[in-house]
mmCIF file of C-alpha atoms in Angstrom:
data_model
loop_
_atom_site.group_PDB
_atom_site.id
_atom_site.type_symbol
_atom_site.label_atom_id
_atom_site.label_comp_id
_atom_site.label_asym_id
_atom_site.label_seq_id
_atom_site.Cartn_x
_atom_site.Cartn_y
_atom_site.Cartn_z
ATOM 1 C CA UNK A 529 -0.114 -0.060 -0.045
ATOM 2 C CA UNK A 530 1.355 3.354 -1.192
ATOM 3 C CA UNK A 531 -0.341 6.029 0.821
ATOM 4 C CA UNK A 532 -0.781 9.635 -0.794
ATOM 5 C CA UNK A 533 0.101 10.756 2.918
ATOM 6 C CA UNK A 534 1.433 9.265 6.120
ATOM 7 C CA UNK A 535 1.133 11.541 9.487
ATOM 8 C CA UNK A 536 3.581 10.536 12.130
ATOM 9 C CA UNK A 537 1.917 11.580 15.404
ATOM 10 C CA UNK A 538 -1.542 11.334 16.605
ATOM 11 C CA UNK A 539 -1.520 14.564 19.033
ATOM 12 C CA UNK A 540 -3.269 17.995 18.388
ATOM 13 C CA UNK A 541 -1.189 18.647 15.212
ATOM 14 C CA UNK A 542 -1.503 15.397 13.432
ATOM 15 C CA UNK A 543 -5.269 14.976 14.159
ATOM 16 C CA UNK A 544 -6.147 18.458 12.802
ATOM 17 C CA UNK A 545 -3.896 17.547 9.731
ATOM 18 C CA UNK A 546 -5.868 14.333 9.557
ATOM 19 C CA UNK A 547 -9.189 15.806 9.655
ATOM 20 C CA UNK A 548 -8.568 18.336 6.976
ATOM 21 C CA UNK A 549 -6.815 15.749 4.368
ATOM 22 C CA UNK A 550 -9.793 13.597 5.162
ATOM 23 C CA UNK A 551 -12.319 16.495 4.185
ATOM 24 C CA UNK A 552 -10.822 16.499 0.731
ATOM 25 C CA UNK A 553 -12.396 12.981 0.181
ATOM 26 C CA UNK A 554 -9.737 11.898 -2.507
ATOM 27 C CA UNK A 555 -6.569 11.045 -0.455
ATOM 28 C CA UNK A 556 -5.638 7.987 1.165
ATOM 29 C CA UNK A 557 -4.120 9.018 4.422
ATOM 30 C CA UNK A 558 -2.474 6.907 7.266
ATOM 31 C CA UNK A 559 -1.933 8.120 10.953
ATOM 32 C CA UNK A 560 0.938 6.244 12.818
ATOM 33 C CA UNK A 561 0.664 7.128 16.500
ATOM 34 C CA UNK A 562 2.628 5.591 19.388
ATOM 35 C CA UNK A 563 -0.049 6.574 21.831
ATOM 36 C CA UNK A 564 2.293 9.376 23.857
ATOM 37 C CA UNK A 565 2.886 12.747 23.783
ATOM 38 C CA UNK A 566 2.156 16.233 25.695
ATOM 39 C CA UNK A 567 -1.449 15.817 25.050
ATOM 40 C CA UNK A 568 -1.572 12.609 26.890
ATOM 41 C CA UNK A 569 -0.535 14.554 29.969
ATOM 42 C CA UNK A 570 -2.726 17.681 30.049
ATOM 43 C CA UNK A 571 -5.707 16.945 31.812
ATOM 44 C CA UNK A 572 -7.449 20.142 31.396
ATOM 45 C CA UNK A 573 -6.366 22.969 28.650
ATOM 46 C CA UNK A 574 -7.860 26.012 29.791
ATOM 47 C CA UNK A 575 -6.835 28.397 26.810
ATOM 48 C CA UNK A 576 -8.552 26.560 23.779
ATOM 49 C CA UNK A 577 -11.308 28.365 22.103
ATOM 50 C CA UNK A 578 -14.738 26.984 22.980
ATOM 51 C CA UNK A 579 -13.796 25.113 26.248
ATOM 52 C CA UNK A 580 -13.721 28.001 28.776
ATOM 53 C CA UNK A 581 -14.252 25.019 31.573
ATOM 54 C CA UNK A 582 -11.239 23.127 30.278
ATOM 55 C CA UNK A 583 -10.879 19.970 28.192
ATOM 56 C CA UNK A 584 -8.494 17.260 28.757
ATOM 57 C CA UNK A 585 -5.644 16.094 26.021
ATOM 58 C CA UNK A 586 -7.006 12.612 26.009
ATOM 59 C CA UNK A 587 -10.507 13.961 25.174
ATOM 60 C CA UNK A 588 -9.351 15.970 22.378
ATOM 61 C CA UNK A 589 -7.501 13.094 20.925
ATOM 62 C CA UNK A 590 -10.507 10.798 21.551
ATOM 63 C CA UNK A 591 -12.864 13.346 19.824
ATOM 64 C CA UNK A 592 -10.217 14.058 17.159
ATOM 65 C CA UNK A 593 -9.485 10.579 15.892
ATOM 66 C CA UNK A 594 -13.458 10.008 15.745
ATOM 67 C CA UNK A 595 -13.468 12.862 13.645
ATOM 68 C CA UNK A 596 -10.750 12.042 11.389
ATOM 69 C CA UNK A 597 -12.120 8.290 11.048
ATOM 70 C CA UNK A 598 -15.310 9.428 10.165
ATOM 71 C CA UNK A 599 -13.853 11.239 6.986
ATOM 72 C CA UNK A 600 -12.096 7.935 6.183
ATOM 73 C CA UNK A 601 -8.641 8.254 7.683
ATOM 74 C CA UNK A 602 -6.927 5.094 8.558
ATOM 75 C CA UNK A 603 -4.907 4.663 11.864
ATOM 76 C CA UNK A 604 -2.366 2.377 13.237
ATOM 77 C CA UNK A 605 -0.460 2.272 16.573
ATOM 78 C CA UNK A 606 3.376 1.918 16.159
ATOM 79 C CA UNK A 607 6.565 3.549 16.645
ATOM 80 C CA UNK A 608 8.545 4.598 13.465
ATOM 81 C CA UNK A 609 12.297 4.259 14.310
ATOM 82 C CA UNK A 610 13.875 5.006 10.889
ATOM 83 C CA UNK A 611 12.796 6.308 7.606
ATOM 84 C CA UNK A 612 14.226 7.293 4.064
ATOM 85 C CA UNK A 613 13.260 8.573 0.611
ATOM 86 C CA UNK A 614 13.494 6.558 -2.139
ATOM 87 C CA UNK A 615 13.060 8.690 -5.395
ATOM 88 C CA UNK A 616 9.523 10.246 -4.708
ATOM 89 C CA UNK A 617 8.716 7.882 -2.050
ATOM 90 C CA UNK A 618 9.029 8.213 1.728
ATOM 91 C CA UNK A 619 9.599 4.684 3.354
ATOM 92 C CA UNK A 620 9.086 4.466 7.062
ATOM 93 C CA UNK A 621 10.256 1.222 9.332
ATOM 94 C CA UNK A 622 8.074 0.718 12.432
ATOM 95 C CA UNK A 623 8.853 -0.941 15.574
ATOM 96 C CA UNK A 624 8.308 -4.430 14.466
ATOM 97 C CA UNK A 625 9.992 -3.879 10.979
ATOM 98 C CA UNK A 626 6.836 -3.340 9.345
ATOM 99 C CA UNK A 627 7.175 -0.801 6.343
ATOM 100 C CA UNK A 628 5.010 2.120 5.344
ATOM 101 C CA UNK A 629 5.170 4.472 1.892
ATOM 102 C CA UNK A 630 4.095 7.454 1.083
ATOM 103 C CA UNK A 631 4.078 10.129 -1.558
ATOM 104 C CA UNK A 632 3.878 12.838 1.000
ATOM 105 C CA UNK A 633 4.826 12.921 4.775
ATOM 106 C CA UNK A 634 3.875 14.947 7.626
ATOM 107 C CA UNK A 635 6.161 14.813 10.917
ATOM 108 C CA UNK A 636 3.953 15.848 13.979
ATOM 109 C CA UNK A 637 6.385 13.915 16.602
ATOM 110 C CA UNK A 638 6.380 16.562 19.147
ATOM 111 C CA UNK A 639 8.465 16.985 22.404
ATOM 112 C CA UNK A 640 8.831 14.633 25.792
ATOM 113 C CA UNK A 641 9.304 17.051 28.740
ATOM 114 C CA UNK A 642 12.087 15.844 30.961
ATOM 115 C CA UNK A 643 11.331 15.648 34.533
ATOM 116 C CA UNK A 644 12.347 13.258 37.429
ATOM 117 C CA UNK A 645 10.449 10.117 38.656
ATOM 118 C CA UNK A 646 9.166 11.744 41.754
ATOM 119 C CA UNK A 647 6.460 9.995 43.806
ATOM 120 C CA UNK A 648 3.006 11.861 43.306
ATOM 121 C CA UNK A 649 4.205 14.286 40.644
ATOM 122 C CA UNK A 650 2.348 12.638 37.937
ATOM 123 C CA UNK A 651 -0.880 12.484 39.978
ATOM 124 C CA UNK A 652 -0.995 16.501 39.861
ATOM 125 C CA UNK A 653 0.915 16.999 36.406
ATOM 126 C CA UNK A 654 -1.592 18.673 33.818
ATOM 127 C CA UNK A 655 -4.076 19.480 36.550
ATOM 128 C CA UNK A 656 -2.865 21.468 38.996
ATOM 129 C CA UNK A 657 1.168 21.061 37.818
ATOM 130 C CA UNK A 658 1.814 23.088 34.667
ATOM 131 C CA UNK A 659 4.603 22.944 32.130
ATOM 132 C CA UNK A 660 3.910 26.307 29.891
ATOM 133 C CA UNK A 661 3.717 29.487 31.382
ATOM 134 C CA UNK A 662 1.919 31.097 28.425
ATOM 135 C CA UNK A 663 -0.789 28.187 28.630
ATOM 136 C CA UNK A 664 -1.166 28.179 32.405
ATOM 137 C CA UNK A 665 0.338 31.185 33.993
ATOM 138 C CA UNK A 666 -3.367 32.433 34.558
ATOM 139 C CA UNK A 667 -3.863 29.506 36.697
ATOM 140 C CA UNK A 668 -1.502 30.323 39.421
ATOM 141 C CA UNK A 669 -2.906 33.952 39.835
ATOM 142 C CA UNK A 670 -3.260 34.725 43.522
ATOM 143 C CA UNK A 671 -2.278 31.256 44.527
ATOM 144 C CA UNK A 672 0.665 29.644 46.622
ATOM 145 C CA UNK A 673 2.921 28.275 43.903
ATOM 146 C CA UNK A 674 5.862 25.972 43.973
ATOM 147 C CA UNK A 675 8.193 25.821 41.083
ATOM 148 C CA UNK A 676 9.847 22.614 40.847
ATOM 149 C CA UNK A 677 13.076 22.701 38.774
ATOM 150 C CA UNK A 678 16.639 22.570 38.019
ATOM 151 C CA UNK A 679 19.166 25.458 37.880
ATOM 152 C CA UNK A 680 18.560 28.351 35.680
ATOM 153 C CA UNK A 681 15.761 26.749 33.797
ATOM 154 C CA UNK A 682 13.709 26.714 37.021
ATOM 155 C CA UNK A 683 14.880 30.065 38.160
ATOM 156 C CA UNK A 684 14.027 31.298 34.699
ATOM 157 C CA UNK A 685 10.470 29.885 35.089
ATOM 158 C CA UNK A 686 9.929 31.524 38.449
ATOM 159 C CA UNK A 687 11.314 34.832 37.099
ATOM 160 C CA UNK A 688 8.595 34.877 34.729
ATOM 161 C CA UNK A 689 5.680 33.946 36.828
ATOM 162 C CA UNK A 690 6.797 35.611 40.079
ATOM 163 C CA UNK A 691 4.356 38.477 39.872
ATOM 164 C CA UNK A 692 1.157 36.068 39.265
ATOM 165 C CA UNK A 693 1.312 34.000 42.131
ATOM 166 C CA UNK A 694 0.306 35.293 45.908
ATOM 167 C CA UNK A 695 3.427 33.641 47.046
ATOM 168 C CA UNK A 696 6.290 31.883 45.026
ATOM 169 C CA UNK A 697 8.766 29.153 45.789
ATOM 170 C CA UNK A 698 11.454 28.017 43.720
ATOM 171 C CA UNK A 699 12.820 24.651 44.955
ATOM 172 C CA UNK A 700 15.909 23.895 42.885
ATOM 173 C CA UNK A 701 15.850 20.040 42.986
ATOM 174 C CA UNK A 702 18.883 19.200 41.490
ATOM 175 C CA UNK A 703 20.998 21.979 43.244
ATOM 176 C CA UNK A 704 22.214 23.026 39.911
ATOM 177 C CA UNK A 705 23.981 26.219 39.461
ATOM 178 C CA UNK A 706 21.988 29.525 39.566
ATOM 179 C CA UNK A 707 23.870 32.787 38.890
ATOM 180 C CA UNK A 708 24.045 35.295 41.549
ATOM 181 C CA UNK A 709 22.518 37.764 39.172
ATOM 182 C CA UNK A 710 19.012 35.737 38.564
ATOM 183 C CA UNK A 711 19.056 34.724 42.497
ATOM 184 C CA UNK A 712 19.099 38.520 43.101
ATOM 185 C CA UNK A 713 16.131 39.018 40.609
ATOM 186 C CA UNK A 714 13.905 36.259 42.250
ATOM 187 C CA UNK A 715 14.934 37.953 45.621
ATOM 188 C CA UNK A 716 13.498 41.331 44.334
ATOM 189 C CA UNK A 717 10.244 39.564 43.289
ATOM 190 C CA UNK A 718 9.753 38.099 46.577
ATOM 191 C CA UNK A 719 10.646 34.358 45.489
ATOM 192 C CA UNK A 720 11.627 32.132 48.088
ATOM 193 C CA UNK A 721 14.508 30.007 46.853
ATOM 194 C CA UNK A 722 15.365 26.779 48.141
ATOM 195 C CA UNK A 723 18.116 23.942 47.160
ATOM 196 C CA UNK A 724 16.609 20.817 48.376
ATOM 197 C CA UNK A 725 15.858 17.410 46.693
ATOM 198 C CA UNK A 726 12.193 16.936 46.185
ATOM 199 C CA UNK A 727 11.062 13.438 47.711
ATOM 200 C CA UNK A 728 6.993 13.322 47.016
ATOM 201 C CA UNK A 729 4.521 15.550 45.666
ATOM 202 C CA UNK A 730 1.160 15.428 47.628
ATOM 203 C CA UNK A 731 -2.366 16.078 46.124
ATOM 204 C CA UNK A 732 -5.876 15.341 46.659
ATOM 205 C CA UNK A 733 -8.253 12.761 44.415
ATOM 206 C CA UNK A 734 -8.879 15.587 41.847
ATOM 207 C CA UNK A 735 -5.310 15.998 41.157
ATOM 208 C CA UNK A 736 -4.832 19.402 43.133
ATOM 209 C CA UNK A 737 -1.395 19.748 44.449
ATOM 210 C CA UNK A 738 -1.578 20.499 48.163
ATOM 211 C CA UNK A 739 2.434 20.282 49.430
ATOM 212 C CA UNK A 740 5.849 19.191 48.449
ATOM 213 C CA UNK A 741 7.981 17.037 50.538
ATOM 214 C CA UNK A 742 11.578 17.670 50.941
ATOM 215 C CA UNK A 743 14.790 15.332 51.578
ATOM 216 C CA UNK A 744 15.306 17.481 54.814
ATOM 217 C CA UNK A 745 11.887 16.361 56.236
ATOM 218 C CA UNK A 746 10.226 19.851 55.302
ATOM 219 C CA UNK A 747 6.701 19.973 53.593
ATOM 220 C CA UNK A 748 6.079 23.092 51.569
ATOM 221 C CA UNK A 749 2.542 23.629 51.232
ATOM 222 C CA UNK A 750 1.107 24.685 47.874
ATOM 223 C CA UNK A 751 -1.934 25.478 45.703
ATOM 224 C CA UNK A 752 -0.333 25.280 42.237
ATOM 225 C CA UNK A 753 2.840 24.253 40.725
ATOM 226 C CA UNK A 754 5.048 24.346 37.821
ATOM 227 C CA UNK A 755 7.764 22.146 36.552
ATOM 228 C CA UNK A 756 10.903 23.622 34.670
ATOM 229 C CA UNK A 757 13.962 20.780 34.583
ATOM 230 C CA UNK A 758 15.405 21.734 31.220
ATOM 231 C CA UNK A 759 16.438 18.992 28.703
ATOM 232 C CA UNK A 760 13.329 18.403 26.937
ATOM 233 C CA UNK A 761 13.669 15.817 24.034
ATOM 234 C CA UNK A 762 12.517 17.509 20.683
ATOM 235 C CA UNK A 763 11.530 14.317 18.505
ATOM 236 C CA UNK A 764 13.148 15.680 15.189
ATOM 237 C CA UNK A 765 15.214 12.280 14.619
ATOM 238 C CA UNK A 766 13.217 11.371 11.755
ATOM 239 C CA UNK A 767 13.584 14.822 10.141
ATOM 240 C CA UNK A 768 17.097 14.584 10.704
ATOM 241 C CA UNK A 769 17.114 11.251 8.899
ATOM 242 C CA UNK A 770 15.600 12.848 5.920
ATOM 243 C CA UNK A 771 18.558 15.770 5.846
ATOM 244 C CA UNK A 772 15.908 18.486 6.896
ATOM 245 C CA UNK A 773 17.249 21.612 8.222
ATOM 246 C CA UNK A 774 17.390 21.462 12.030
ATOM 247 C CA UNK A 775 18.208 24.645 14.339
ATOM 248 C CA UNK A 776 20.658 24.432 17.296
ATOM 249 C CA UNK A 777 17.726 23.833 19.661
ATOM 250 C CA UNK A 778 16.485 20.642 17.639
ATOM 251 C CA UNK A 779 13.502 22.109 16.421
ATOM 252 C CA UNK A 780 13.019 21.558 12.516
ATOM 253 C CA UNK A 781 12.783 24.696 10.320
ATOM 254 C CA UNK A 782 9.766 24.725 7.854
ATOM 255 C CA UNK A 783 8.459 27.507 5.810
ATOM 256 C CA UNK A 784 6.408 30.129 7.442
ATOM 257 C CA UNK A 785 3.187 29.692 4.805
ATOM 258 C CA UNK A 786 3.337 25.651 4.125
ATOM 259 C CA UNK A 787 5.092 24.359 6.892
ATOM 260 C CA UNK A 788 7.000 22.238 4.346
ATOM 261 C CA UNK A 789 10.472 21.637 5.434
ATOM 262 C CA UNK A 790 13.960 21.930 3.439
ATOM 263 C CA UNK A 791 13.031 18.474 2.028
ATOM 264 C CA UNK A 792 10.431 18.610 -0.789
ATOM 265 C CA UNK A 793 7.154 16.893 0.220
ATOM 266 C CA UNK A 794 8.011 16.504 4.136
ATOM 267 C CA UNK A 795 5.892 18.808 6.378
ATOM 268 C CA UNK A 796 6.404 19.636 9.858
ATOM 269 C CA UNK A 797 3.601 20.421 12.225
ATOM 270 C CA UNK A 798 3.196 21.104 16.264
ATOM 271 C CA UNK A 799 5.851 21.094 18.750
ATOM 272 C CA UNK A 800 8.744 20.088 16.672
ATOM 273 C CA UNK A 801 8.564 23.066 14.542
ATOM 274 C CA UNK A 802 10.356 26.280 15.345
ATOM 275 C CA UNK A 803 7.810 28.384 17.197
ATOM 276 C CA UNK A 804 5.717 28.799 20.050
ATOM 277 C CA UNK A 805 4.624 25.484 21.837
ATOM 278 C CA UNK A 806 1.025 25.905 22.035
ATOM 279 C CA UNK A 807 -1.935 23.413 21.519
ATOM 280 C CA UNK A 808 -3.695 26.077 19.449
ATOM 281 C CA UNK A 809 -0.661 26.858 17.215
ATOM 282 C CA UNK A 810 -0.323 22.849 16.754
ATOM 283 C CA UNK A 811 -3.758 22.966 15.407
ATOM 284 C CA UNK A 812 -3.102 25.813 12.828
ATOM 285 C CA UNK A 813 0.072 23.844 11.826
ATOM 286 C CA UNK A 814 -1.868 20.761 10.979
ATOM 287 C CA UNK A 815 -4.413 22.672 8.934
ATOM 288 C CA UNK A 816 -2.036 24.627 7.040
ATOM 289 C CA UNK A 817 0.091 21.568 6.298
ATOM 290 C CA UNK A 818 -2.846 19.806 5.284
ATOM 291 C CA UNK A 819 -3.778 22.371 2.781
ATOM 292 C CA UNK A 820 -0.497 22.342 1.078
ATOM 293 C CA UNK A 821 -0.297 18.805 1.212
ATOM 294 C CA UNK A 822 -3.488 18.486 -0.749
ATOM 295 C CA UNK A 823 -2.194 21.166 -3.158
ATOM 296 C CA UNK A 824 1.146 19.050 -3.894
ATOM 297 C CA UNK A 825 -0.969 15.777 -4.298
ATOM 298 C CA UNK A 826 -3.185 17.600 -6.913
ATOM 299 C CA UNK A 827 0.163 18.202 -8.833
ATOM 300 C CA UNK A 828 1.425 14.782 -8.532
ATOM 301 C CA UNK A 829 -2.075 13.456 -9.878
ATOM 302 C CA UNK A 830 -2.131 15.730 -12.827
#
């Protein structure tokens, strides 16, 4: 089977692209998804148009897949481990050596956030512990907030968000170095700085953080939290295998209008792209990519 388009990644960007491609009614499209990604972590997006009370990433994915399937889009569960371009065709190899081929390819493989395996952290992550200050800075207004992070990455997050919280504590879990200049900025903004390993995060049955326990035996009460450990993995490995232009931060360069990469007929959508990492931006990326993929396929089929 040679598909017109394969989409690698079934998150928000990949699903929006699939829905748009399905609505053209003429293309054979496959979405290959490993079932992971940032959208599986977020349990309550609050900044998406039409959902003032929030919606979980899992629910968006469920609805998005059903929407795409209704237009004829195929889905399979696999992890693509290698890829190459042979002539005009893209060939992908899955986790069990299954091969997939397509005329066009959209990579929507996203990012994996790095954070330590602290007991209780996942129970509140995506509900009352957040990752993105642009998405969820609003959620900590007038709340006692703990930033859990590492060195200058966590300090930078605390510096950005300090004025939004009623009280802010930055716990440098790794005790990585923070410059004296940055420490002074945090102090001036009233941020309480601590260098101590976190041993547990406590939350209630709704996923609302209540306290952070430290290795020294102390417990820091909290109403909200952020994580900022740095070292997030950008899943641009497949794009690199095709020779696409990759920036120093591992994000993939793509045309601002079409979202096509430097490799012909290879598109980029979502958080692996070189832009703000937002769910709504990922939707826009997916839509733009699909529009231009459709144009390219029309040219191929003339």
